[in-house]
Amino acid sequence: MNNIHLLAISGSLRAHSSNTETLRALTLLAPPEVTITPFDGLAALPHFNPDHDVEGMALPEAVQSLRAQIEAADGIVISSPEYAHGVPGSLKNALDWLVSATEVIGKPVALVNPSPRSTHAQVSLAETLRTMSMALVSEIPFVVPLVNRAVTAGAIADDGDLAAPLSDCIDAMVVAVARYRDSLASAMIGSGAVSESPLGSS
């Protein structure tokens, strides 16, 4: 398989939140053929306004950057905290800017949850992603049990119990990306965008 590029989005704006450190650990655990890039533009996104998300209108620069990174990625991994039983506003704002984006349709996405007791936001987030026509690689988040444990990326990656669900996440994304690429190739052939080679024909 060709190299895989994943975009990791932390729903927390804290510099060293458990969600961000968990995604950094995911990067440390990735095999050479998988590149994981953190998205660092969450705080720069303007408040979503449908009046500014109209066909033919130039999007805000930060939104253009988000969509470009989504388009360039083979899949997305999201780790979100839970605030008052909900998804934090900064992450929901980013998703709102993507609702009308064709770049997300069918794209594999995985949820990583470092707080086993936080379940409400995960359910809400999964429903939002399904509504956006993204392809959840698992209906259940990959849970990394960080309760009362060290939360640095290195400590997570070095702990077998904590690293295991992250490795499972990477494995699931590799499989999902392969299927996603196959579906894109089939769609191109079906639309006539790719012609069959004449070699060997009589």
Coordinates of C-alpha atoms in Angstrom, one line a residue:
M1 CA 0.0 0.0 0.0
N2 CA 1.1 3.6 -0.7
N3 CA 1.9 5.8 2.2
I4 CA -1.1 7.0 4.3
H5 CA -1.6 10.5 5.5
L6 CA -3.9 11.1 8.5
L7 CA -4.9 14.4 10.0
A8 CA -5.2 14.4 13.8
I9 CA -7.7 16.9 15.3
S10 CA -7.7 17.6 19.1
G11 CA -10.9 19.2 20.3
S12 CA -9.1 20.9 23.2
L13 CA -7.3 24.2 22.9
R14 CA -5.1 23.5 25.9
A15 CA -1.4 23.0 25.0
H16 CA -1.0 19.8 26.9
S17 CA -4.5 18.4 27.2
S18 CA -4.9 14.7 27.5
N19 CA -6.6 14.7 24.1
T20 CA -3.7 16.5 22.4
E21 CA -1.1 14.3 24.2
T22 CA -3.0 11.2 23.2
L23 CA -2.9 12.2 19.5
R24 CA 0.8 13.0 19.9
A25 CA 1.3 9.5 21.2
L26 CA -0.6 8.2 18.2
T27 CA 2.0 9.9 16.0
L28 CA 4.9 8.3 17.9
L29 CA 3.3 4.9 17.4
A30 CA 2.7 5.2 13.7
P31 CA 4.6 2.9 11.4
P32 CA 6.9 4.4 8.7
E33 CA 4.2 4.2 6.0
V34 CA 1.7 6.2 8.1
T35 CA 2.2 9.9 8.5
I36 CA 0.0 11.7 11.1
T37 CA -0.2 15.5 11.0
P38 CA -1.7 17.5 13.9
F39 CA -4.2 20.2 12.9
D40 CA -3.2 23.3 14.8
G41 CA -5.7 25.8 13.4
L42 CA -8.7 25.2 15.6
A43 CA -8.4 28.4 17.6
A44 CA -7.9 30.5 14.4
L45 CA -11.2 29.5 12.9
P46 CA -13.8 32.3 12.9
H47 CA -17.3 31.7 14.3
F48 CA -19.3 29.7 11.7
N49 CA -21.7 31.9 9.8
P50 CA -23.8 30.4 7.0
D51 CA -23.7 33.7 5.2
H52 CA -20.0 33.3 4.8
D53 CA -20.2 29.7 3.5
V54 CA -21.9 30.3 0.2
E55 CA -21.0 28.8 -3.2
G56 CA -18.8 31.2 -5.1
M57 CA -17.8 33.2 -2.0
A58 CA -14.2 33.2 -0.8
L59 CA -14.0 31.5 2.5
P60 CA -12.0 32.9 5.4
E61 CA -8.3 31.9 5.1
A62 CA -8.3 29.7 8.2
V63 CA -11.3 27.8 6.8
Q64 CA -9.6 27.4 3.5
S65 CA -6.6 25.9 5.3
L66 CA -8.8 23.5 7.3
R67 CA -10.6 22.2 4.1
A68 CA -7.3 21.9 2.2
Q69 CA -5.8 19.8 5.0
I70 CA -8.9 17.6 5.2
E71 CA -8.8 17.1 1.4
A72 CA -5.1 16.2 1.5
A73 CA -5.6 13.6 4.2
D74 CA -6.6 10.0 3.6
G75 CA -8.4 9.9 6.9
I76 CA -9.1 11.9 10.1
V77 CA -8.5 11.0 13.8
I78 CA -10.4 13.1 16.4
S79 CA -9.9 13.2 20.1
S80 CA -12.4 15.4 21.9
P81 CA -12.9 16.3 25.6
E82 CA -16.4 16.5 27.0
Y83 CA -17.7 19.8 28.4
A84 CA -21.1 19.7 30.2
H85 CA -22.0 16.4 28.5
G86 CA -21.3 18.0 25.1
V87 CA -18.7 18.5 22.3
P88 CA -16.6 21.7 23.0
G89 CA -17.6 24.7 20.9
S90 CA -14.3 25.1 19.2
L91 CA -14.5 21.6 17.7
K92 CA -18.2 21.8 16.8
N93 CA -17.4 25.2 15.1
A94 CA -14.7 23.4 12.9
L95 CA -17.2 20.7 12.0
D96 CA -19.9 23.3 11.1
W97 CA -17.4 24.8 8.6
L98 CA -17.1 21.4 7.0
V99 CA -20.8 20.5 6.7
S100 CA -21.0 21.8 3.2
A101 CA -17.6 20.6 2.2
T102 CA -17.5 17.7 -0.3
E103 CA -14.0 16.9 0.9
V104 CA -15.3 15.0 3.9
I105 CA -17.8 12.7 2.1
G106 CA -16.9 9.1 2.7
K107 CA -13.6 10.0 4.3
P108 CA -12.6 7.5 7.1
V109 CA -12.7 9.0 10.6
A110 CA -11.8 7.5 14.0
L111 CA -12.6 8.8 17.5
V112 CA -10.1 8.4 20.3
N113 CA -11.3 8.9 23.8
P114 CA -8.7 9.3 26.7
S115 CA -11.5 9.7 29.3
P116 CA -13.5 6.5 29.6
R117 CA -16.2 8.2 31.7
S118 CA -16.9 10.8 29.1
T119 CA -19.4 9.2 26.8
H120 CA -22.0 11.8 26.0
A121 CA -19.7 13.9 23.7
Q122 CA -18.5 10.8 21.9
V123 CA -22.1 9.8 21.0
S124 CA -22.9 13.3 19.9
L125 CA -19.7 13.6 17.9
A126 CA -20.3 10.3 16.1
E127 CA -23.8 11.3 15.1
T128 CA -22.5 14.6 13.7
L129 CA -19.9 12.9 11.7
R130 CA -22.4 10.3 10.3
T131 CA -24.7 13.2 9.3
M132 CA -21.8 14.8 7.5
S133 CA -21.4 11.5 5.5
M134 CA -18.0 10.6 7.0
A135 CA -17.2 7.0 7.5
L136 CA -16.6 6.0 11.1
V137 CA -14.1 3.2 11.2
S138 CA -15.6 2.0 14.5
E139 CA -19.0 2.8 16.1
I140 CA -17.1 2.6 19.5
P141 CA -14.3 5.1 20.2
F142 CA -10.8 3.8 20.8
V143 CA -10.6 4.3 24.5
V144 CA -7.2 5.1 26.1
P145 CA -7.8 4.8 29.9
L146 CA -5.8 7.8 31.2
V147 CA -7.8 8.3 34.4
N148 CA -5.3 9.2 37.2
R149 CA -2.3 8.4 34.9
A150 CA 0.5 10.3 33.3
V151 CA -0.7 12.1 30.2
T152 CA 2.5 13.0 28.3
A153 CA 2.7 11.6 24.8
G154 CA 5.9 9.7 25.6
A155 CA 4.4 8.1 28.7
I156 CA 1.3 7.0 26.8
A157 CA 3.4 5.5 23.9
D158 CA 5.6 3.6 26.3
D159 CA 2.8 2.1 28.3
G160 CA 1.6 -1.1 26.6
D161 CA -2.0 -0.8 28.0
L162 CA -2.3 2.7 26.8
A163 CA -0.6 2.2 23.5
A164 CA -2.6 -0.8 22.5
P165 CA -5.9 1.0 21.6
L166 CA -3.9 3.6 19.7
S167 CA -2.2 0.9 17.6
D168 CA -5.6 -0.7 17.0
C169 CA -6.8 2.7 15.8
I170 CA -4.0 3.0 13.3
D171 CA -4.6 -0.6 12.1
A172 CA -8.3 0.2 11.6
M173 CA -7.5 3.4 9.7
V174 CA -5.1 1.6 7.4
V175 CA -7.8 -0.9 6.4
A176 CA -10.4 1.9 6.1
V177 CA -8.2 4.0 3.9
A178 CA -7.6 1.1 1.6
R179 CA -11.3 0.6 1.1
Y180 CA -11.8 4.4 0.7
R181 CA -9.1 4.5 -2.0
D182 CA -10.7 1.5 -3.8
S183 CA -14.1 3.2 -3.7
L184 CA -12.6 6.4 -5.2
A185 CA -10.9 4.5 -7.9
S186 CA -14.1 2.6 -8.8
A187 CA -16.0 5.9 -8.9
M188 CA -13.5 7.3 -11.3
I189 CA -13.7 4.3 -13.6
G190 CA -17.5 4.3 -13.4
S191 CA -17.6 8.0 -14.4
G192 CA -15.2 7.4 -17.3
A193 CA -12.5 9.6 -15.7
V194 CA -10.1 6.7 -16.0
S195 CA -9.8 4.8 -19.3
E196 CA -8.9 1.1 -19.4
S197 CA -5.5 0.4 -21.0
P198 CA -5.7 -0.8 -24.6
L199 CA -2.7 -3.1 -24.1
G200 CA -3.5 -6.6 -24.9
S201 CA -6.7 -5.8 -26.8
S202 CA -7.1 -7.1 -30.3

